[in-house]
């Protein structure tokens, strides 16, 4: 069976000279590439060819990188396994027969399989960190606003960031150096806080002396036993190198998953309204008026998970339910932010397992969407709080990769990279 | 199951609002799944009201002319066009 890592294999050469010359990069297929189809893992965009590059792609090219393909993903970024892709699931190179995680599963798999040196994914609720953990590679979810989202096909704007994958923390940080920074086409971006002669890659010194690690107890509860053991072994390794840990409590994270899904689905229901089959994308042959044709086009073009989220998002925003779901979810989001701010006032970084479980077997988990949503418990709070996080390989349980997640303060990527580089 | 659990009619209604046609078996499946998912979302009732210290600023840029996509590129992905315009189905 082919690993099905790429939806489109295509060599896009970058500039002759640059910090990434001679480096190959896989790009998640929801990031626009001029002249090369960008499907979002959906039948809806199976033939869509963007007329422009995303800002991150422009920066990759300018840095001399060679893009080697558009990586497989859950449809529109909606999923935790890369099994909702219209183009079939991706096998996990680090654990064959298991899912690579999602939604940037193809990107993580490309690095794990050696098909690319580096990769770009997008992380709305863990979609870079989950596949990094499942595939045994490094993934960074940058602070909201550090990386431009111009040219990223939007799913949930207030939550998502484009993030890099690499085999080592230093590799991923080098890609972050290339894509980070202000973009006048995305008003949510900011300049990097780096000093003039500094880079994220330079921060990968492996030094954790006197690093104070907070471990949120809530993010260990209910996790798989083998995952928790592997996590503590990794914390032990950091302790051996001079770090200290203490337990912290984040009561708000108990409500993060439901808040995340209400907000993400609500934003999705609005964002995906653009797919009407008129200007681009799949178009139904159905006869009828605008509404009938529109609804038929979307029936044919969207898969189950996308329909589920559009409908639930529409429901959550509809008259009579807005206060019950959406407003409450925004309260929970503010609470999560406060909790993290407080915990990070007494720790340099927070640590948890990235995923509470090892990679699922292919096909194991598709039938029960709620169970799948619950698997995102450790990653979604970070998106709600707009914070940066990194997933590094922590070891294995029963031969399956386990990731350790470190969370830092807003724009504290250097600190995270330094700490994580002690492990990979 | 709570009293206000979602019904097949509500699923159809929301699908209509969202302009997504559903097959009958999809309606049945979604009704069942939405029941579980919405019941789970109801635990948001336990969330206390939180003061939001939103530090929001509008970000403006100068209103300057810029190049945009030319018409040909903008129409490239459309299934039907006419005289340089997108062609959509009848509105009514």
Coordinates of C-alpha atoms in Angstrom, one line a residue:
Chain A
X1 CA 0.0 0.0 0.0
X2 CA 1.3 3.4 -0.9
X3 CA 1.6 5.8 2.1
X4 CA -0.5 8.4 0.2
X5 CA 1.5 11.2 1.6
X6 CA 1.0 13.7 -1.2
X7 CA -2.2 14.7 -3.0
X8 CA -0.1 16.4 -5.7
X9 CA 3.6 15.7 -6.3
X10 CA 5.2 18.6 -8.1
X11 CA 8.6 20.3 -7.9
X12 CA 8.4 24.0 -7.3
X13 CA 11.9 25.4 -7.4
X14 CA 12.7 28.4 -5.2
X15 CA 15.3 31.1 -5.6
X16 CA 18.9 30.1 -6.4
X17 CA 20.3 31.1 -3.2
X18 CA 18.8 31.4 0.3
X19 CA 18.8 29.9 3.8
X20 CA 16.8 27.0 2.6
X21 CA 18.5 26.3 -0.7
X22 CA 19.0 22.6 -1.1
X23 CA 16.2 21.9 1.3
X24 CA 13.0 20.1 0.3
X25 CA 9.6 21.1 1.8
X26 CA 6.2 19.5 1.7
X27 CA 3.3 22.0 1.9
X28 CA -0.1 21.1 3.3
X29 CA -2.7 21.2 0.6
X30 CA -4.8 24.0 2.2
X31 CA -1.9 26.5 1.6
X32 CA -2.2 28.2 -1.8
X33 CA 0.4 27.5 -4.5
X34 CA 0.2 29.6 -7.7
X35 CA -0.5 27.3 -10.7
X36 CA -0.5 24.1 -8.6
X37 CA -3.8 22.7 -7.5
X38 CA -4.7 23.1 -3.9
X39 CA -7.5 20.8 -2.9
X40 CA -7.9 21.1 0.9
X41 CA -8.3 17.3 0.8
X42 CA -11.8 17.9 -0.6
X43 CA -13.7 16.9 -3.6
X44 CA -15.0 20.4 -3.6
X45 CA -11.6 21.8 -4.6
X46 CA -10.3 18.7 -6.4
X47 CA -9.5 20.7 -9.6
X48 CA -8.9 24.2 -8.0
X49 CA -5.7 25.9 -9.1
X50 CA -5.0 29.1 -7.1
X51 CA -3.9 32.1 -9.2
X52 CA -1.6 33.3 -6.4
X53 CA 0.9 32.1 -3.7
X54 CA 0.3 32.2 0.0
X55 CA 2.7 34.5 1.8
X56 CA 4.4 31.5 3.4
X57 CA 4.9 30.0 0.0
X58 CA 6.4 33.2 -1.3
X59 CA 8.8 33.2 1.6
X60 CA 9.7 29.6 1.1
X61 CA 10.5 30.3 -2.6
X62 CA 12.5 33.4 -1.7
X63 CA 14.5 31.4 0.9
X64 CA 15.5 29.0 -1.9
X65 CA 13.4 26.0 -0.7
X66 CA 12.2 23.4 -3.2
X67 CA 8.6 22.5 -2.6
X68 CA 8.2 18.8 -3.4
X69 CA 4.4 18.4 -3.1
X70 CA 1.1 19.2 -1.6
X71 CA 0.6 17.0 1.4
X72 CA -2.5 15.0 2.3
X73 CA -4.8 16.3 5.0
X74 CA -8.2 15.9 6.6
X75 CA -10.8 17.6 4.5
X76 CA -10.5 21.4 5.1
X77 CA -8.4 20.6 8.2
X78 CA -11.3 18.9 9.9
X79 CA -10.2 15.7 11.6
X80 CA -7.6 14.2 13.9
X81 CA -6.4 11.3 11.7
X82 CA -6.1 12.4 8.0
X83 CA -8.8 9.9 7.3
X84 CA -11.5 12.4 6.3
X85 CA -9.4 13.3 3.1
X86 CA -11.3 12.8 -0.1
X87 CA -8.1 11.4 -1.5
X88 CA -7.9 8.5 1.0
X89 CA -6.0 8.2 4.3
X90 CA -2.2 8.4 4.8
X91 CA -0.3 5.6 6.4
X92 CA 2.0 6.5 9.3
X93 CA 5.6 5.9 8.3
X94 CA 6.7 5.7 12.0
X95 CA 3.9 3.2 12.9
X96 CA 2.6 1.4 9.7
X97 CA -1.0 0.5 9.9
X98 CA -1.8 3.5 12.1
X99 CA -3.0 6.9 11.3
X100 CA -0.4 9.7 11.0
X101 CA -2.7 12.0 13.1
X102 CA -4.4 15.0 11.7
X103 CA -5.2 17.2 10.2
X104 CA -1.7 17.9 8.8
X105 CA -1.0 14.1 8.6
X106 CA 0.6 14.2 5.1
X107 CA 3.0 16.9 6.1
X108 CA 4.2 15.1 9.2
X109 CA 4.4 11.8 7.3
X110 CA 6.5 13.4 4.6
X111 CA 9.1 14.4 7.1
X112 CA 8.9 11.1 9.0
X113 CA 9.3 9.1 5.7
X114 CA 12.2 11.3 4.5
X115 CA 10.1 12.5 1.5
X116 CA 10.9 16.1 2.5
X117 CA 13.4 17.7 4.9
X118 CA 10.7 20.0 6.3
X119 CA 7.0 20.6 6.0
X120 CA 4.3 23.2 6.6
X121 CA 1.0 22.4 8.2
X122 CA -1.8 24.4 9.8
X123 CA -2.9 24.1 13.4
X124 CA -6.5 25.1 14.3
X125 CA -6.9 22.9 17.4
X126 CA -3.7 20.7 17.3
X127 CA -3.4 19.9 13.6
X128 CA 0.4 20.4 13.6
X129 CA 1.2 19.0 17.0
X130 CA -1.0 15.9 16.8
X131 CA 0.6 14.5 13.6
X132 CA 4.0 15.5 14.9
X133 CA 3.4 13.4 18.0
X134 CA 1.9 10.4 16.0
X135 CA 4.7 10.4 13.4
X136 CA 7.6 11.0 15.9
X137 CA 8.7 14.3 14.4
X138 CA 8.8 17.9 15.7
X139 CA 5.9 20.4 15.1
X140 CA 5.5 24.0 16.2
X141 CA 2.2 25.8 16.6
X142 CA 3.3 29.5 16.6
X143 CA 1.7 32.3 18.6
X144 CA -1.4 33.6 16.9
X145 CA -0.2 36.5 14.7
X146 CA 3.4 35.3 14.3
X147 CA 2.8 33.8 10.8
X148 CA 0.7 35.2 8.0
X149 CA -2.4 33.3 7.1
X150 CA -2.7 35.0 3.7
X151 CA -3.4 32.3 1.2
X152 CA -4.3 29.7 3.8
X153 CA -7.8 28.4 2.9
X154 CA -9.6 29.5 6.1
X155 CA -11.5 27.1 8.3
X156 CA -11.5 28.9 11.7
X157 CA -9.7 32.2 11.4
X158 CA -9.5 33.2 15.1
X159 CA -7.8 29.9 16.0
X160 CA -5.5 28.8 13.1
X161 CA -1.8 29.3 12.5
X162 CA 0.5 27.8 9.9
X163 CA 3.3 25.9 11.6
X164 CA 6.5 24.1 10.6
X165 CA 7.6 20.4 10.9
X166 CA 11.1 19.1 11.1
X167 CA 13.0 16.0 12.2
X168 CA 14.7 18.1 14.9
X169 CA 13.7 21.2 16.8
X170 CA 16.5 23.2 15.1
X171 CA 15.2 22.2 11.6
X172 CA 11.6 23.2 12.5
X173 CA 12.9 26.5 14.0
X174 CA 14.8 27.2 10.8
X175 CA 11.6 27.0 8.8
X176 CA 9.9 29.2 11.4
X177 CA 12.6 31.8 10.8
X178 CA 11.6 31.9 7.1
X179 CA 7.8 32.1 7.5
X180 CA 7.5 34.3 10.7
X181 CA 6.9 38.0 10.7
X182 CA 4.6 40.8 9.7
X183 CA 2.6 40.7 6.4
X184 CA 0.6 43.7 5.3
X185 CA -1.9 41.2 3.7
X186 CA -2.8 39.8 7.1
X187 CA -3.6 42.5 9.7
X188 CA -3.4 40.0 12.5
X189 CA 0.3 39.5 12.0
X190 CA 3.1 41.2 14.0
X191 CA 6.9 41.5 13.7
X192 CA 8.8 38.8 15.4
X193 CA 10.1 39.8 18.8
X194 CA 13.6 38.5 17.8
X195 CA 16.6 40.7 18.5
X196 CA 18.4 41.9 15.3
X197 CA 21.1 39.2 15.1
X198 CA 19.0 36.4 16.6
X199 CA 17.1 33.6 15.0
X200 CA 14.7 30.9 16.2
X201 CA 17.2 28.2 15.0
X202 CA 19.9 29.8 17.1
X203 CA 17.6 29.3 20.2
X204 CA 18.0 25.5 19.8
X205 CA 20.9 25.3 22.2
X206 CA 19.5 22.4 24.3
X207 CA 20.0 24.3 27.5
X208 CA 17.4 23.8 30.1
X209 CA 19.3 24.7 33.2
X210 CA 17.0 26.2 35.8
X211 CA 14.0 25.9 33.5
X212 CA 10.8 25.9 35.5
X213 CA 8.3 23.5 34.0
X214 CA 4.6 23.5 35.1
X215 CA 2.7 20.3 34.6
X216 CA -1.1 20.8 34.4
X217 CA -2.6 17.9 36.2
X218 CA -5.8 18.1 34.2
X219 CA -3.9 17.2 31.0
X220 CA -2.7 13.9 32.4
X221 CA -6.0 12.7 33.7
X222 CA -7.6 10.2 31.5
X223 CA -4.5 9.8 29.3
X224 CA -3.3 6.4 28.3
X225 CA -1.0 4.8 30.9
X226 CA 1.9 4.1 28.5
X227 CA 1.7 7.7 27.2
X228 CA 1.8 9.1 30.8
X229 CA 4.8 6.9 31.6
X230 CA 6.7 8.0 28.5
X231 CA 5.8 11.6 29.4
X232 CA 7.3 11.4 32.9
X233 CA 10.4 9.7 31.5
X234 CA 10.9 12.7 29.2
X235 CA 10.4 15.1 32.1
X236 CA 12.9 13.1 34.1
X237 CA 15.4 13.6 31.2
X238 CA 14.8 17.4 31.4
X239 CA 15.3 17.2 35.2
X240 CA 18.6 15.4 34.7
X241 CA 19.7 18.3 32.6
X242 CA 18.9 21.0 35.2
X243 CA 15.2 21.7 34.7
X244 CA 12.7 21.6 37.6
X245 CA 9.0 20.8 37.5
X246 CA 5.9 21.5 39.7
X247 CA 2.3 20.6 39.2
X248 CA -0.2 23.3 38.3
X249 CA -4.0 23.3 38.0
X250 CA -5.9 24.7 35.0
X251 CA -9.6 24.1 35.9
X252 CA -10.8 25.8 32.7
X253 CA -9.3 23.2 30.4
X254 CA -12.2 20.9 31.4
X255 CA -14.3 23.0 29.1
X256 CA -11.8 23.7 26.4
X257 CA -12.9 20.9 24.0
X258 CA -16.5 22.0 23.8
X259 CA -15.6 25.7 23.6
X260 CA -13.1 24.9 20.9
X261 CA -15.6 22.9 18.8
X262 CA -18.4 25.5 19.2
X263 CA -16.1 28.3 18.0
X264 CA -14.4 26.3 15.3
X265 CA -17.7 25.0 13.9
X266 CA -19.3 28.4 14.0
X267 CA -16.4 30.0 12.1
X268 CA -16.4 27.0 9.7
X269 CA -20.1 27.5 8.9
X270 CA -19.4 31.0 7.9
X271 CA -16.0 30.5 6.1
X272 CA -17.3 27.5 4.0
X273 CA -20.2 29.5 2.7
X274 CA -17.9 30.7 -0.1
X275 CA -18.0 27.2 -1.7
X276 CA -21.0 27.7 -4.0
X277 CA -19.6 26.2 -7.1
X278 CA -19.9 29.4 -9.1
X279 CA -16.5 31.1 -8.9
X280 CA -14.4 28.0 -8.2
X281 CA -14.7 24.4 -7.0
X282 CA -17.0 21.5 -7.8
X283 CA -20.2 22.5 -9.5
X284 CA -23.3 20.4 -9.6
X285 CA -25.1 19.7 -12.9
X286 CA -28.4 20.0 -11.0
X287 CA -31.2 22.0 -12.6
X288 CA -32.9 24.5 -10.5
X289 CA -32.6 27.9 -8.9
X290 CA -29.5 29.3 -7.0
X291 CA -30.4 27.8 -3.7
X292 CA -31.2 24.4 -5.1
X293 CA -28.1 24.2 -7.2
X294 CA -25.9 25.6 -4.3
X295 CA -27.3 23.0 -1.9
X296 CA -26.8 20.2 -4.4
X297 CA -23.2 21.3 -5.2
X298 CA -22.4 21.3 -1.5
X299 CA -24.0 17.9 -0.9
X300 CA -21.8 16.4 -3.6
X301 CA -18.6 18.3 -2.8
X302 CA -18.3 18.1 1.0
X303 CA -17.6 14.9 3.0
X304 CA -19.3 13.8 6.2
X305 CA -17.1 15.7 8.7
X306 CA -17.3 19.0 6.9
X307 CA -21.1 18.7 6.6
X308 CA -21.3 17.8 10.3
X309 CA -19.3 20.9 11.3
X310 CA -21.1 23.3 8.9
X311 CA -24.4 22.1 10.3
X312 CA -23.5 22.2 13.9
X313 CA -21.9 25.6 13.5
X314 CA -25.0 26.9 11.8
X315 CA -27.1 25.5 14.6
X316 CA -24.9 27.0 17.3
X317 CA -25.2 30.5 15.7
X318 CA -28.9 30.3 14.9
X319 CA -31.5 32.3 16.7
X320 CA -32.2 31.1 20.2
X321 CA -29.0 29.2 20.5
X322 CA -26.3 31.9 20.1
X323 CA -26.2 32.7 23.8
X324 CA -26.4 29.1 24.9
X325 CA -23.5 27.9 22.8
X326 CA -21.4 30.6 21.1
X327 CA -21.4 33.2 23.9
X328 CA -20.7 30.6 26.5
X329 CA -17.8 29.3 24.4
X330 CA -16.3 32.8 24.3
X331 CA -16.6 32.9 28.1
X332 CA -14.8 29.6 28.3
X333 CA -12.1 30.9 25.9
X334 CA -11.5 34.0 28.1
X335 CA -11.3 31.7 31.1
X336 CA -8.7 29.4 29.4
X337 CA -6.6 32.5 28.6
X338 CA -6.7 33.7 32.2
X339 CA -5.8 30.2 33.5
X340 CA -2.8 29.9 31.2
X341 CA -1.6 33.4 32.0
X342 CA -1.7 32.6 35.6
X343 CA 0.1 29.2 35.3
X344 CA 2.8 30.8 33.1
X345 CA 3.4 33.5 35.6
X346 CA 4.9 30.8 37.8
X347 CA 6.6 28.6 35.2
X348 CA 8.7 29.2 32.1
X349 CA 6.8 26.5 30.1
X350 CA 4.0 24.1 30.7
X351 CA 4.4 20.5 29.7
X352 CA 1.9 17.7 28.9
X353 CA 1.6 14.7 26.6
X354 CA 0.7 16.1 23.2
X355 CA -2.0 13.5 22.6
X356 CA -3.5 11.5 25.4
X357 CA -3.4 8.4 23.3
X358 CA -1.0 6.6 20.9
X359 CA -1.8 6.7 17.2
X360 CA -5.1 5.0 16.4
X361 CA -5.1 2.1 14.0
X362 CA -6.3 3.1 10.5
X363 CA -10.1 2.9 10.3
X364 CA -10.4 2.5 14.1
X365 CA -12.0 5.8 15.0
X366 CA -14.1 7.1 12.2
X367 CA -17.6 6.2 13.4
X368 CA -17.8 8.2 16.6
X369 CA -17.1 11.9 16.0
X370 CA -17.5 12.9 19.7
X371 CA -14.8 10.4 20.7
X372 CA -12.5 11.8 18.1
X373 CA -13.1 15.4 19.3
X374 CA -12.2 14.3 22.9
X375 CA -8.8 13.2 21.7
X376 CA -7.9 16.9 21.1
X377 CA -8.2 17.7 24.8
X378 CA -4.5 18.6 25.3
X379 CA -4.0 20.6 22.1
X380 CA -7.2 22.8 21.8
X381 CA -6.7 24.9 24.9
X382 CA -3.5 26.4 23.4
X383 CA -5.4 27.6 20.3
X384 CA -8.1 29.1 22.5
X385 CA -5.4 31.0 24.4
X386 CA -3.5 32.1 21.2
X387 CA -0.3 30.7 22.7
X388 CA 2.7 29.0 21.0
X389 CA 3.4 25.3 21.6
X390 CA 5.7 22.7 20.3
X391 CA 5.5 18.9 20.1
X392 CA 8.7 16.9 20.4
X393 CA 9.2 13.1 20.3
X394 CA 9.2 11.9 23.9
X395 CA 9.7 8.1 23.3
X396 CA 7.4 5.2 22.5
X397 CA 4.8 3.1 24.1
X398 CA 4.3 -0.4 22.7
X399 CA 6.4 0.7 19.7
X400 CA 4.2 3.7 19.0
X401 CA 5.4 7.3 19.1
X402 CA 4.5 9.6 22.0
X403 CA 4.8 13.4 21.8
X404 CA 5.6 15.8 24.6
X405 CA 4.0 19.2 24.3
X406 CA 5.5 22.4 25.7
X407 CA 3.5 25.6 25.9
X408 CA 4.9 29.1 26.4
X409 CA 3.8 32.6 26.7
X410 CA 2.7 34.6 23.7
X411 CA 5.6 35.2 21.3
X412 CA 7.8 33.1 23.6
X413 CA 8.9 30.7 20.8
X414 CA 12.6 31.2 21.6
X415 CA 12.0 29.8 25.1
X416 CA 10.0 26.8 23.7
X417 CA 12.6 26.0 21.1
X418 CA 15.4 26.2 23.6
X419 CA 13.6 23.9 26.0
X420 CA 12.4 21.4 23.4
X421 CA 15.8 21.2 21.8
X422 CA 17.0 19.3 24.9
X423 CA 14.9 16.4 23.7
X424 CA 15.2 16.4 19.9
Chain B
X1 CA -31.4 12.5 26.4
X2 CA -32.5 16.0 27.2
X3 CA -35.9 17.4 26.4
X4 CA -34.6 19.7 23.7
X5 CA -32.6 17.1 21.9
X6 CA -32.3 17.8 18.2
X7 CA -35.0 16.3 15.9
X8 CA -34.7 15.2 12.3
X9 CA -36.8 18.2 11.3
X10 CA -34.3 20.5 13.0
X11 CA -31.4 18.9 11.2
X12 CA -33.2 19.4 7.9
X13 CA -34.0 23.0 8.8
X14 CA -30.3 23.7 9.7
X15 CA -29.2 22.0 6.5
X16 CA -31.5 24.2 4.5
X17 CA -30.1 27.3 6.2
X18 CA -26.6 26.2 5.5
X19 CA -27.4 25.2 1.9
X20 CA -26.3 21.6 2.2
X21 CA -28.7 19.0 0.8
X22 CA -28.8 15.8 2.9
X23 CA -29.8 12.3 2.0
X24 CA -32.4 10.7 4.3
X25 CA -29.8 8.4 5.8
X26 CA -27.5 11.4 6.5
X27 CA -30.4 13.1 8.3
X28 CA -30.8 10.0 10.5
X29 CA -27.1 9.7 11.3
X30 CA -26.6 13.4 12.0
X31 CA -29.7 13.5 14.2
X32 CA -28.2 10.8 16.4
X33 CA -24.7 12.2 16.4
X34 CA -25.9 15.8 17.0
X35 CA -27.8 14.6 20.1
X36 CA -24.6 13.4 21.7
X37 CA -22.5 16.3 20.6
X38 CA -24.9 19.0 21.6
X39 CA -25.5 17.4 24.9
X40 CA -21.8 17.5 25.5
X41 CA -21.7 21.2 24.4
X42 CA -24.3 21.9 27.1
X43 CA -21.6 21.4 29.7
X44 CA -20.6 24.9 28.8
X45 CA -23.4 25.9 31.1
X46 CA -20.9 25.3 33.9
X47 CA -18.6 28.0 32.7
X48 CA -18.6 31.1 34.9
X49 CA -19.0 34.5 33.3
X50 CA -15.5 35.8 32.7
X51 CA -14.4 39.4 32.5
X52 CA -12.7 39.7 29.1
X53 CA -9.7 41.9 29.2
X54 CA -9.7 42.2 25.5
X55 CA -6.9 44.3 24.4
X56 CA -8.2 44.9 20.8
X57 CA -7.0 47.5 18.4
X58 CA -8.1 48.0 14.8
X59 CA -5.2 47.6 12.4
X60 CA -5.6 49.9 9.4
X61 CA -3.3 50.4 6.4
X62 CA -3.3 53.3 4.0
X63 CA -6.0 53.1 1.4
X64 CA -3.8 52.8 -1.7
X65 CA -4.3 51.4 -5.1
X66 CA -2.8 48.0 -5.5
X67 CA -2.6 45.4 -8.3
X68 CA -5.4 42.8 -8.1
X69 CA -6.0 39.6 -10.0
X70 CA -6.7 40.2 -13.6
X71 CA -10.1 39.2 -14.9
X72 CA -8.8 36.1 -16.7
X73 CA -7.0 34.7 -13.6
X74 CA -10.1 35.4 -11.5
X75 CA -12.4 33.5 -13.9
X76 CA -10.0 30.6 -14.4
X77 CA -11.6 28.3 -11.9
X78 CA -15.2 29.1 -12.7
X79 CA -17.2 26.3 -14.3
X80 CA -19.3 28.8 -16.4
X81 CA -18.5 32.3 -17.5
X82 CA -20.0 34.7 -20.0
X83 CA -18.6 37.9 -21.4
X84 CA -15.9 38.1 -18.7
X85 CA -18.3 37.5 -15.8
X86 CA -19.1 34.5 -13.6
X87 CA -22.3 32.8 -14.6
X88 CA -24.4 31.4 -11.8
X89 CA -27.8 29.7 -11.7
X90 CA -31.0 31.7 -11.7
X91 CA -31.7 33.4 -8.4
X92 CA -35.4 32.4 -8.4

